[in-house]
Short mmCIF file of C-alpha atoms and ligand atoms in Angstrom, two decimals:
data_model
loop_
_atom_site.label_atom_id
_atom_site.label_comp_id
_atom_site.label_asym_id
_atom_site.label_seq_id
_atom_site.Cartn_x
_atom_site.Cartn_y
_atom_site.Cartn_z
CA UNK A 19 88.33 217.35 42.14
CA UNK A 20 85.53 217.24 39.57
CA UNK A 21 85.41 214.36 37.15
CA UNK A 22 86.21 216.59 34.18
CA UNK A 23 89.54 217.72 35.71
CA UNK A 24 90.89 214.23 36.33
CA UNK A 25 93.87 213.81 34.03
CA UNK A 26 94.50 210.64 32.02
CA UNK A 27 97.45 209.95 34.37
CA UNK A 28 95.33 210.02 37.51
CA UNK A 29 92.54 208.06 35.82
CA UNK A 30 94.94 205.30 34.77
CA UNK A 31 96.61 205.17 38.20
CA UNK A 32 93.24 204.88 39.93
CA UNK A 33 92.15 202.15 37.55
CA UNK A 34 95.37 200.22 38.15
CA UNK A 35 95.54 200.58 41.94
CA UNK A 36 92.17 201.70 43.23
CA UNK A 37 91.34 205.32 44.11
CA UNK A 38 92.34 204.90 47.77
CA UNK A 39 95.97 204.33 46.75
CA UNK A 40 96.28 207.51 44.70
CA UNK A 41 96.58 211.07 46.05
CA UNK A 42 96.21 213.98 43.67
CA UNK A 43 94.44 216.82 45.51
CA UNK A 44 96.86 219.78 45.91
CA UNK A 45 96.47 219.79 49.71
CA UNK A 46 97.43 216.11 49.86
CA UNK A 47 100.55 216.65 47.76
CA UNK A 48 102.12 219.33 49.98
CA UNK A 49 103.81 216.77 52.25
CA UNK A 50 105.64 215.29 49.26
CA UNK A 51 107.04 218.57 47.85
CA UNK A 52 110.40 217.93 49.49
CA UNK A 53 112.29 215.56 51.76
CA UNK A 54 114.90 216.24 54.47
CA UNK A 55 116.50 218.78 52.09
CA UNK A 56 113.88 221.46 52.55
CA UNK A 57 115.47 224.24 50.52
CA UNK A 58 113.94 223.16 47.21
CA UNK A 59 110.30 222.22 46.80
CA UNK A 60 108.23 220.96 43.86
CA UNK A 61 104.76 219.40 44.12
CA UNK A 62 104.32 216.03 42.38
CA UNK A 63 101.34 215.37 40.08
CA UNK A 64 100.33 212.38 42.18
CA UNK A 65 101.44 210.18 45.05
CA UNK A 66 100.74 206.45 44.89
CA UNK A 67 100.91 203.74 47.56
CA UNK A 68 101.53 200.35 45.90
CA UNK A 69 101.22 197.15 47.96
CA UNK A 70 103.16 194.76 45.74
CA UNK A 71 105.93 194.54 43.16
CA UNK A 72 103.25 193.91 40.55
CA UNK A 73 101.54 197.21 41.41
CA UNK A 74 104.88 199.06 41.24
CA UNK A 75 105.43 197.55 37.78
CA UNK A 76 101.97 198.72 36.66
CA UNK A 77 102.70 202.27 37.88
CA UNK A 78 106.03 202.42 36.07
CA UNK A 79 104.47 201.15 32.83
CA UNK A 80 101.74 203.80 32.96
CA UNK A 81 104.25 206.58 33.65
CA UNK A 82 106.52 205.32 30.91
CA UNK A 83 103.73 205.36 28.36
CA UNK A 84 102.61 208.86 29.37
CA UNK A 85 106.16 210.23 29.68
CA UNK A 86 105.78 211.06 33.39
CA UNK A 87 108.72 210.92 35.86
CA UNK A 88 108.63 208.29 38.62
CA UNK A 89 110.13 209.26 41.99
CA UNK A 90 110.58 206.35 44.43
CA UNK A 91 110.26 207.38 48.06
CA UNK A 92 110.67 205.58 51.39
CA UNK A 93 110.56 207.66 54.55
CA UNK A 94 111.73 210.83 52.80
CA UNK A 95 114.67 211.34 55.18
CA UNK A 96 117.02 212.05 52.25
CA UNK A 97 119.16 215.07 53.06
CA UNK A 98 120.14 215.60 49.42
CA UNK A 99 116.74 216.11 47.77
CA UNK A 100 116.73 212.56 46.36
CA UNK A 101 112.91 212.46 46.54
CA UNK A 102 112.34 215.91 45.03
CA UNK A 103 109.80 215.62 42.21
CA UNK A 104 111.58 218.04 39.89
CA UNK A 105 109.03 219.23 37.37
CA UNK A 106 106.30 217.03 38.86
CA UNK A 107 105.78 213.32 38.29
CA UNK A 108 104.47 210.46 40.38
CA UNK A 109 105.92 209.84 43.82
CA UNK A 110 105.89 206.10 44.51
CA UNK A 111 105.62 205.61 48.27
CA UNK A 112 106.97 202.20 49.28
CA UNK A 113 105.80 202.49 52.87
CA UNK A 114 102.84 200.12 52.54
CA UNK A 115 105.23 197.40 51.46
CA UNK A 116 106.67 197.00 54.93
CA UNK A 117 106.67 193.31 55.79
CA UNK A 118 109.67 191.47 57.18
CA UNK A 119 108.77 188.41 55.12
CA UNK A 120 111.24 185.87 56.46
CA UNK A 121 114.04 185.56 58.99
CA UNK A 122 116.22 182.64 57.97
CA UNK A 123 118.92 182.01 60.57
CA UNK A 124 120.27 178.88 58.87
CA UNK A 125 121.18 180.90 55.77
CA UNK A 126 121.80 184.02 57.87
CA UNK A 127 119.50 186.22 55.85
CA UNK A 128 116.21 188.08 56.13
CA UNK A 129 113.79 188.90 53.33
CA UNK A 130 112.30 192.36 53.68
CA UNK A 131 109.92 194.51 51.65
CA UNK A 132 111.50 197.81 50.66
CA UNK A 133 109.21 199.96 52.82
CA UNK A 134 110.04 198.24 56.13
CA UNK A 135 111.94 200.58 58.41
CA UNK A 136 115.48 199.72 59.47
CA UNK A 137 114.31 199.60 63.07
CA UNK A 138 111.39 197.28 62.25
CA UNK A 139 113.90 194.81 60.82
CA UNK A 140 115.93 195.23 64.03
CA UNK A 141 112.80 194.45 66.07
CA UNK A 142 112.07 191.34 63.98
CA UNK A 143 115.62 190.12 64.69
CA UNK A 144 115.52 190.87 68.39
CA UNK A 145 116.36 187.79 70.45
CA UNK A 146 117.80 185.85 67.48
CA UNK A 147 121.41 186.77 68.26
CA UNK A 148 121.73 188.50 64.86
CA UNK A 149 121.28 192.00 63.50
CA UNK A 150 121.34 194.02 60.26
CA UNK A 151 124.58 195.95 60.58
CA UNK A 152 123.87 199.27 58.75
CA UNK A 153 122.54 201.60 61.44
CA UNK A 154 121.92 205.10 60.05
CA UNK A 155 121.01 207.59 62.74
CA UNK A 156 117.67 207.91 60.91
CA UNK A 157 116.97 204.20 61.42
CA UNK A 158 113.71 204.71 63.34
CA UNK A 159 112.21 206.25 60.19
CA UNK A 160 114.34 205.33 57.18
CA UNK A 161 113.39 202.30 55.12
CA UNK A 162 115.45 199.35 53.95
CA UNK A 163 114.68 200.37 50.35
CA UNK A 164 115.95 203.88 51.09
CA UNK A 165 119.03 202.47 52.83
CA UNK A 166 119.72 200.33 49.75
CA UNK A 167 119.05 203.18 47.32
CA UNK A 168 121.49 205.48 49.14
CA UNK A 169 123.98 202.81 50.28
CA UNK A 170 123.43 204.08 53.81
CA UNK A 171 126.08 203.97 56.49
CA UNK A 172 125.99 204.78 60.18
CA UNK A 173 128.14 204.89 63.30
CA UNK A 174 129.11 201.22 63.03
CA UNK A 175 130.14 201.45 59.36
CA UNK A 176 133.76 201.78 60.50
CA UNK A 177 133.98 198.10 61.39
CA UNK A 178 131.01 196.53 59.63
CA UNK A 179 130.84 198.34 56.28
CA UNK A 180 127.98 200.12 54.51
CA UNK A 181 124.71 198.74 53.16
CA UNK A 182 126.23 197.23 50.00
CA UNK A 183 128.22 194.86 52.21
CA UNK A 184 124.98 193.51 53.69
CA UNK A 185 122.74 192.95 50.66
CA UNK A 186 122.49 189.45 49.20
CA UNK A 187 119.62 189.92 46.79
CA UNK A 188 117.31 192.53 45.29
CA UNK A 189 113.97 192.47 43.52
CA UNK A 190 113.33 195.68 41.60
CA UNK A 191 111.20 197.20 38.86
CA UNK A 192 113.23 198.65 35.99
CA UNK A 193 112.41 201.76 33.98
CA UNK A 194 110.34 199.83 31.41
CA UNK A 195 108.23 198.15 34.10
CA UNK A 196 109.96 194.77 33.89
CA UNK A 197 110.93 193.01 37.12
CA UNK A 198 114.56 192.11 37.84
CA UNK A 199 115.64 189.73 40.58
CA UNK A 200 119.29 189.29 41.49
CA UNK A 201 120.58 186.93 44.18
CA UNK A 202 120.13 185.99 46.92
CA UNK A 203 123.55 184.44 46.97
CA UNK A 204 127.04 185.27 48.17
CA UNK A 205 129.53 186.09 45.39
CA UNK A 206 127.29 185.22 42.42
CA UNK A 207 128.72 184.67 38.95
CA UNK A 208 128.27 187.33 36.28
CA UNK A 209 128.23 191.09 36.60
CA UNK A 210 127.74 192.53 40.09
CA UNK A 211 124.27 193.96 39.58
CA UNK A 212 123.74 194.28 43.33
CA UNK A 213 126.77 196.56 43.41
CA UNK A 214 125.21 198.64 40.65
CA UNK A 215 121.75 198.81 42.21
CA UNK A 216 122.87 199.67 45.74
CA UNK A 217 123.31 203.43 45.82
CA UNK A 218 121.31 204.03 42.60
CA UNK A 219 119.14 206.69 44.32
CA UNK A 220 116.06 205.56 42.44
CA UNK A 221 117.58 206.29 39.02
CA UNK A 222 117.97 202.70 37.80
CA UNK A 223 115.11 200.81 39.42
CA UNK A 224 112.45 200.86 42.11
CA UNK A 225 113.63 198.39 44.74
CA UNK A 226 110.70 196.36 46.07
CA UNK A 227 112.28 193.50 48.05
CA UNK A 228 115.69 192.96 49.63
CA UNK A 229 117.51 189.88 50.93
CA UNK A 230 119.81 191.18 53.67
CA UNK A 231 122.77 189.52 55.33
CA UNK A 232 122.48 188.92 59.08
CA UNK A 233 125.47 189.65 61.29
CA UNK A 234 125.99 187.84 64.62
CA UNK A 235 125.65 190.17 67.62
CA UNK A 236 129.02 190.86 69.27
CA UNK A 237 129.61 188.89 72.47
CA UNK A 238 130.66 191.97 74.40
CA UNK A 239 131.17 195.73 74.17
CA UNK A 240 133.21 198.49 75.74
CA UNK A 241 131.75 201.91 75.15
CA UNK A 242 133.38 205.11 76.33
CA UNK A 243 133.07 208.80 75.95
CA UNK A 244 136.34 210.71 75.66
CA UNK A 245 136.42 214.44 76.33
CA UNK A 246 139.05 216.48 74.47
CA UNK A 247 140.08 220.11 74.88
CA UNK A 248 140.17 220.69 71.12
CA UNK A 249 138.78 219.17 67.93
CA UNK A 250 142.36 218.90 66.64
CA UNK A 251 143.35 216.70 69.58
CA UNK A 252 140.29 214.51 69.10
CA UNK A 253 140.87 213.96 65.38
CA UNK A 254 144.59 213.31 65.88
CA UNK A 255 143.79 210.68 68.51
CA UNK A 256 141.32 209.04 66.11
CA UNK A 257 143.97 208.83 63.36
CA UNK A 258 146.47 207.36 65.82
CA UNK A 259 144.03 204.68 66.99
CA UNK A 260 143.51 203.47 63.43
CA UNK A 261 147.24 203.75 62.66
CA UNK A 262 147.89 201.38 65.58
CA UNK A 263 145.83 198.72 63.81
CA UNK A 264 142.85 199.00 66.17
CA UNK A 265 139.49 199.03 64.38
CA UNK A 266 136.83 200.14 66.85
CA UNK A 267 133.20 199.40 65.99
CA UNK A 268 132.55 203.16 66.04
CA UNK A 269 134.25 206.51 66.69
CA UNK A 270 131.77 209.36 66.69
CA UNK A 271 132.77 212.97 67.20
CA UNK A 272 130.57 215.80 68.46
CA UNK A 273 131.96 219.31 68.73
CA UNK A 274 131.16 221.90 71.38
CA UNK A 275 128.25 223.37 69.40
CA UNK A 276 126.36 220.11 69.00
CA UNK A 277 127.12 219.04 72.58
CA UNK A 278 125.34 222.19 73.77
CA UNK A 279 122.22 221.14 71.85
CA UNK A 280 122.45 217.55 73.07
CA UNK A 281 122.85 218.70 76.67
CA UNK A 282 119.80 220.88 76.43
CA UNK A 283 117.82 217.96 75.04
CA UNK A 284 119.08 215.02 77.11
CA UNK A 285 121.03 216.44 80.10
CA UNK A 286 123.68 213.73 79.84
CA UNK A 287 126.19 215.75 81.85
CA UNK A 288 128.54 216.38 78.88
CA UNK A 289 130.95 219.26 79.65
CA UNK A 290 129.94 222.39 77.77
CA UNK A 291 133.42 223.90 77.66
CA UNK A 292 135.26 220.99 76.00
CA UNK A 293 136.27 221.25 72.34
CA UNK A 294 135.02 217.79 71.37
CA UNK A 295 133.46 214.62 72.73
CA UNK A 296 134.17 211.30 71.02
CA UNK A 297 132.08 208.18 71.59
CA UNK A 298 134.29 205.15 71.01
CA UNK A 299 132.99 201.60 70.99
CA UNK A 300 134.91 198.36 70.63
CA UNK A 301 133.20 195.01 70.42
CA UNK A 302 133.88 191.30 69.97
CA UNK A 303 134.80 188.38 72.23
CA UNK A 304 135.29 189.57 75.85
CA UNK A 305 138.87 188.33 75.98
CA UNK A 306 141.18 191.13 74.88
CA UNK A 307 138.59 193.94 74.98
CA UNK A 308 139.94 195.46 78.21
CA UNK A 309 143.45 195.47 76.83
CA UNK A 310 142.28 197.11 73.60
CA UNK A 311 140.39 199.70 75.63
CA UNK A 312 143.52 200.53 77.62
CA UNK A 313 145.51 201.03 74.42
CA UNK A 314 142.83 203.39 73.11
CA UNK A 315 142.76 205.38 76.34
CA UNK A 316 146.56 205.73 76.28
CA UNK A 317 146.44 207.11 72.74
CA UNK A 318 143.70 209.55 73.73
CA UNK A 319 145.76 210.67 76.73
CA UNK A 320 148.70 211.29 74.42
CA UNK A 321 146.40 213.82 72.70
CA UNK A 322 145.48 215.54 75.99
CA UNK A 323 142.15 213.79 76.66
CA UNK A 324 140.68 215.58 79.65
CA UNK A 325 138.48 212.73 80.82
CA UNK A 326 137.29 209.26 79.83
CA UNK A 327 133.84 208.12 80.96
CA UNK A 328 132.90 204.46 80.62
CA UNK A 329 129.39 203.08 80.00
CA UNK A 330 128.93 200.87 83.06
CA UNK A 331 126.22 198.63 81.64
CA UNK A 332 123.94 198.00 78.65
CA UNK A 333 121.54 200.70 79.83
CA UNK A 334 124.24 203.38 79.94
CA UNK A 335 125.56 202.25 76.55
CA UNK A 336 122.11 202.50 75.05
CA UNK A 337 121.60 205.98 76.49
CA UNK A 338 124.90 207.17 75.03
CA UNK A 339 123.97 205.85 71.59
CA UNK A 340 120.47 207.22 71.78
CA UNK A 341 121.94 210.59 72.58
CA UNK A 342 124.40 210.43 69.65
CA UNK A 343 121.73 209.28 67.22
CA UNK A 344 119.29 211.98 68.34
CA UNK A 345 121.98 214.69 68.23
CA UNK A 346 120.84 216.00 64.86
CA UNK A 347 117.24 216.21 66.04
CA UNK A 348 118.42 218.19 69.06
CA UNK A 349 119.72 220.88 66.67
CA UNK A 350 116.10 221.95 66.22
CA UNK A 351 116.57 223.68 69.59
CA UNK A 352 119.30 225.91 68.14
CA UNK A 353 117.77 227.11 64.90
CA UNK A 354 114.52 227.11 62.86
CA UNK A 355 116.26 225.53 59.83
CA UNK A 356 119.44 223.64 59.16
CA UNK A 357 121.30 221.81 56.42
CA UNK A 358 123.13 218.64 57.44
CA UNK A 359 126.10 218.38 55.11
CA UNK A 360 127.89 215.16 54.31
CA UNK A 361 131.51 215.17 53.17
CA UNK A 362 134.29 212.66 53.46
CA UNK A 363 138.05 213.14 53.64
CA UNK A 364 141.02 210.90 54.38
CA UNK A 365 141.04 210.57 58.20
CA UNK A 366 144.36 212.41 58.49
CA UNK A 367 142.72 215.44 56.85
CA UNK A 368 140.03 215.73 59.56
CA UNK A 369 141.88 218.42 61.56
CA UNK A 370 142.36 220.51 58.39
CA UNK A 371 138.78 220.19 57.15
CA UNK A 372 137.18 220.84 60.54
CA UNK A 373 139.37 223.93 61.01
CA UNK A 374 138.37 225.13 57.55
CA UNK A 375 134.68 224.60 58.36
CA UNK A 376 135.17 226.94 61.34
CA UNK A 377 136.73 229.56 59.05
CA UNK A 378 133.90 229.22 56.53
CA UNK A 379 131.37 229.78 59.34
CA UNK A 380 133.11 233.04 60.25
CA UNK A 381 133.43 234.12 56.59
CA UNK A 382 129.69 233.68 55.96
CA UNK A 383 128.53 234.86 59.39
CA UNK A 384 126.85 231.52 60.07
CA UNK A 385 126.74 229.12 62.97
CA UNK A 386 128.00 225.65 62.03
CA UNK A 387 128.07 222.72 64.49
CA UNK A 388 129.66 219.35 63.75
CA UNK A 389 128.99 215.69 64.20
CA UNK A 390 131.21 213.20 62.40
CA UNK A 391 131.53 209.49 61.81
CA UNK A 392 135.13 210.44 62.48
CA UNK A 393 136.60 206.96 62.23
CA UNK A 394 135.52 206.99 58.55
CA UNK A 395 136.63 210.57 57.89
CA UNK A 396 132.94 211.38 57.35
CA UNK A 397 132.03 214.91 58.49
CA UNK A 398 128.51 216.22 58.99
CA UNK A 399 128.74 220.00 59.43
CA UNK A 400 125.28 221.30 60.31
CA UNK A 401 124.64 224.81 59.01
CA UNK A 402 122.11 226.74 61.07
CA UNK A 403 119.95 229.39 59.43
CA UNK A 404 116.42 230.68 59.00
CA UNK A 405 114.73 229.45 55.85
CA UNK A 406 112.34 232.44 55.91
CA UNK A 407 115.21 234.86 55.19
CA UNK A 408 116.33 234.54 51.51
CA UNK A 409 119.61 236.31 52.20
CA UNK A 410 120.48 233.74 54.91
CA UNK A 411 119.52 230.92 52.56
CA UNK A 412 121.89 232.29 49.93
CA UNK A 413 124.76 232.58 52.42
CA UNK A 414 124.10 229.08 53.72
CA UNK A 415 124.17 227.56 50.23
CA UNK A 416 127.39 229.40 49.38
CA UNK A 417 129.02 228.20 52.62
CA UNK A 418 127.77 224.66 51.93
CA UNK A 419 129.35 224.69 48.46
CA UNK A 420 132.63 226.02 49.81
CA UNK A 421 132.98 223.40 52.50
CA UNK A 422 132.19 220.59 50.04
CA UNK A 423 134.83 221.99 47.71
CA UNK A 424 137.26 221.87 50.64
CA UNK A 425 136.50 218.14 51.06
CA UNK A 426 137.42 217.64 47.39
CA UNK A 427 140.58 219.73 47.88
CA UNK A 428 141.55 217.43 50.77
CA UNK A 429 141.32 214.38 48.48
CA UNK A 430 137.83 213.45 49.61
CA UNK A 431 134.29 213.55 48.23
CA UNK A 432 131.04 215.49 48.61
CA UNK A 433 129.06 212.62 50.03
CA UNK A 434 129.85 209.56 52.10
CA UNK A 435 126.36 208.33 52.80
CA UNK A 436 123.54 210.79 52.14
CA UNK A 437 123.75 210.52 48.36
CA UNK A 438 124.02 213.03 45.54
CA UNK A 439 120.33 213.74 44.94
CA UNK A 440 119.71 217.14 43.38
CA UNK A 441 121.83 218.94 45.91
CA UNK A 442 125.23 217.65 44.84
CA UNK A 443 124.73 216.89 41.18
CA UNK A 444 126.71 220.03 40.26
CA UNK A 445 129.78 218.49 41.91
CA UNK A 446 129.74 215.30 39.84
CA UNK A 447 131.88 216.74 37.05
CA UNK A 448 134.44 217.84 39.64
CA UNK A 449 134.65 214.29 40.98
CA UNK A 450 134.51 212.33 37.73
CA UNK A 451 136.07 212.60 34.29
CA UNK A 452 133.70 213.04 31.29
CA UNK A 453 134.33 209.41 30.25
CA UNK A 454 133.34 208.15 33.75
CA UNK A 455 130.11 210.13 33.67
CA UNK A 456 129.34 208.90 30.17
CA UNK A 457 129.80 205.28 31.35
CA UNK A 458 127.36 205.97 34.20
CA UNK A 459 124.85 207.47 31.74
CA UNK A 460 125.05 204.34 29.59
CA UNK A 461 124.44 202.09 32.61
CA UNK A 462 121.48 204.26 33.52
CA UNK A 463 120.10 204.02 30.00
CA UNK A 464 120.27 200.25 29.98
CA UNK A 465 118.25 200.02 33.22
CA UNK A 466 115.90 202.88 32.37
CA UNK A 467 115.82 203.47 28.59
CA UNK A 468 113.20 206.24 28.64
CA UNK A 469 114.84 208.07 31.57
CA UNK A 470 111.58 208.19 33.57
CA UNK A 471 113.16 207.06 36.86
CA UNK A 472 114.02 209.94 39.19
CA UNK A 473 115.33 212.32 36.54
CA UNK A 474 117.71 215.11 37.55
CA UNK A 475 119.35 213.10 40.36
CA UNK A 476 122.75 211.52 40.82
CA UNK A 477 124.03 211.49 37.22
CA UNK A 478 124.10 214.80 35.32
CA UNK A 479 122.66 214.63 31.84
CA UNK A 480 125.08 215.15 28.97
CA UNK A 481 125.66 218.83 28.20
C1 FAD B 527 118.33 212.92 61.28
C2 FAD B 527 118.92 212.16 60.12
C3 FAD B 527 120.02 211.36 60.34
C4 FAD B 527 120.59 210.64 59.26
N1 FAD B 527 121.64 209.82 59.52
C5 FAD B 527 122.15 209.07 58.51
C6 FAD B 527 123.23 208.16 58.76
O1 FAD B 527 123.73 208.02 59.88
N2 FAD B 527 123.69 207.45 57.71
C7 FAD B 527 123.15 207.57 56.45
O2 FAD B 527 123.61 206.89 55.53
N3 FAD B 527 122.14 208.42 56.20
C8 FAD B 527 121.62 209.15 57.18
N4 FAD B 527 120.59 210.02 56.93
C9 FAD B 527 120.08 210.16 55.53
C10 FAD B 527 118.90 209.21 55.19
O3 FAD B 527 118.20 208.86 56.36
C11 FAD B 527 119.39 207.97 54.47
O4 FAD B 527 119.86 208.32 53.18
C12 FAD B 527 118.33 206.87 54.32
O5 FAD B 527 118.94 205.71 53.80
C13 FAD B 527 117.16 207.26 53.45
O6 FAD B 527 116.10 206.34 53.65
P1 FAD B 527 114.60 206.75 53.32
O7 FAD B 527 113.73 205.55 53.45
O8 FAD B 527 114.20 207.94 54.11
O9 FAD B 527 114.74 207.13 51.78
P2 FAD B 527 114.16 208.40 51.03
O10 FAD B 527 114.62 209.64 51.68
O11 FAD B 527 112.69 208.22 50.87
O12 FAD B 527 114.86 208.24 49.61
C14 FAD B 527 116.24 208.44 49.47
C15 FAD B 527 116.65 208.18 48.02
O13 FAD B 527 116.45 206.82 47.70
C16 FAD B 527 115.48 206.65 46.68
N5 FAD B 527 114.64 205.52 47.13
C17 FAD B 527 113.96 205.38 48.30
N6 FAD B 527 113.36 204.18 48.34
C18 FAD B 527 113.65 203.56 47.17
C19 FAD B 527 113.32 202.30 46.61
N7 FAD B 527 112.56 201.42 47.27
N8 FAD B 527 113.79 201.99 45.37
C20 FAD B 527 114.57 202.86 44.68
N9 FAD B 527 114.91 204.07 45.16
C21 FAD B 527 114.46 204.41 46.39
C22 FAD B 527 114.74 207.97 46.60
O14 FAD B 527 114.26 208.21 45.28
C23 FAD B 527 115.84 208.94 46.99
O15 FAD B 527 116.66 209.22 45.89
C24 FAD B 527 120.02 210.75 57.97
C25 FAD B 527 118.91 211.57 57.76
C26 FAD B 527 118.36 212.27 58.83
C27 FAD B 527 117.15 213.13 58.57
#
């Protein structure tokens, strides 16, 4: 870029951060045009790499003054277009702020910069006897800031809760560039600002530091893989297990389509002709686990379970989980492009919604495979298509919309954990009354008066 073409925005960002922390050449911006939702793409005006909360504050102040949108970004694994720089703007990459600053076992908390990956925090806690409970399948890449901004869940959400249940404090830069710090403390007095900030999808603040709760590692586990003839049987067994008052740590369903991809990738020996495979894990003190496991197996047998395979040791357990968490990646073997949808329904509605997903696949002539955090009623239909064919893209989007509508019809919602982003914003007025949305807009305005933080995401603007 010649000196004459450097815009005031880029000049100010370089002056504030140093040129090495600012990207603005078109070729450098391509990687930031989209996130895990690849259907829509917009190049940003610049990408910046702050190293401290103070630098983030300086960036936000500059953007505010120049009327430029600010798009916070961690690893960019959002599946809802949360990092899409609609109409340009400055993408703020948090990935250089990646220190696990402190592990404090006496207070059972860790202090982490927003750009640290979930797995890096796990590594820092290894050997302490504690862990950070939210375990999204993207945890090798996704950041703690991203997990906080999307209120991420994961397979073990069923027993341990989602990210908001594990955040004790947050430091964040608000829309005017001021720095807010809430916590770290359990049940603080005053308004629950942590509850407001977790899940804000970058629309209220740029999270720079998080105090996370540490959870003691379970003393023991029982992990099994139950093979069912049909998806209906599997989902009915899952509802029965919960109805019996058993709360497993995880119940993860994979249908025949995804098992085929997983088998090709990992050769685990899963049967290719079964309707569904469910990974069930229980954990806690050793006493009583065997009895609980027997009760679960009995309930699965009532629903015609063909076979139950038990993880014999920690190595086998780890392999099973690795395989489940890499299942989505394995889909790359089936299709050049895919959309991973995220809907949630009451558990008892799982048979209905999964059947309907099958019908929608037939209606639109598409292949759809399913993974589900089934214990939570959280379905992840994966729609396979070829992004290079506009007609296929159109069909895929129509099918996506129809299956999300079905989740609403079943008394559920269009997202359990991936967020609203740009992808689902059109559903917000189906989920919320005008007065609810107006209240959300007012909250947003008080955190970000000029509206520069991640515009066009999460909360629709007033019509
Ligand atoms: C293969 C795969 C599996 C997945 N599995 C799961 C799963 O099991 N559970 C689950 O919940 N999600 C899952 N996801 C979705 C995604 O990984 C999560 O939403 C994750 O929390 C996003 O983290 P990230 O660092 O990639 O955030 P990004 O994608 O970079 O950002 C996500 C959103 O948060 C905002 N944001 C990011 N960082 C900050 C910050 N520091 N301050 C303010 N706003 C910020 C962004 O603006 C954007 O709106 C999966 C994604 C993939 C690709």
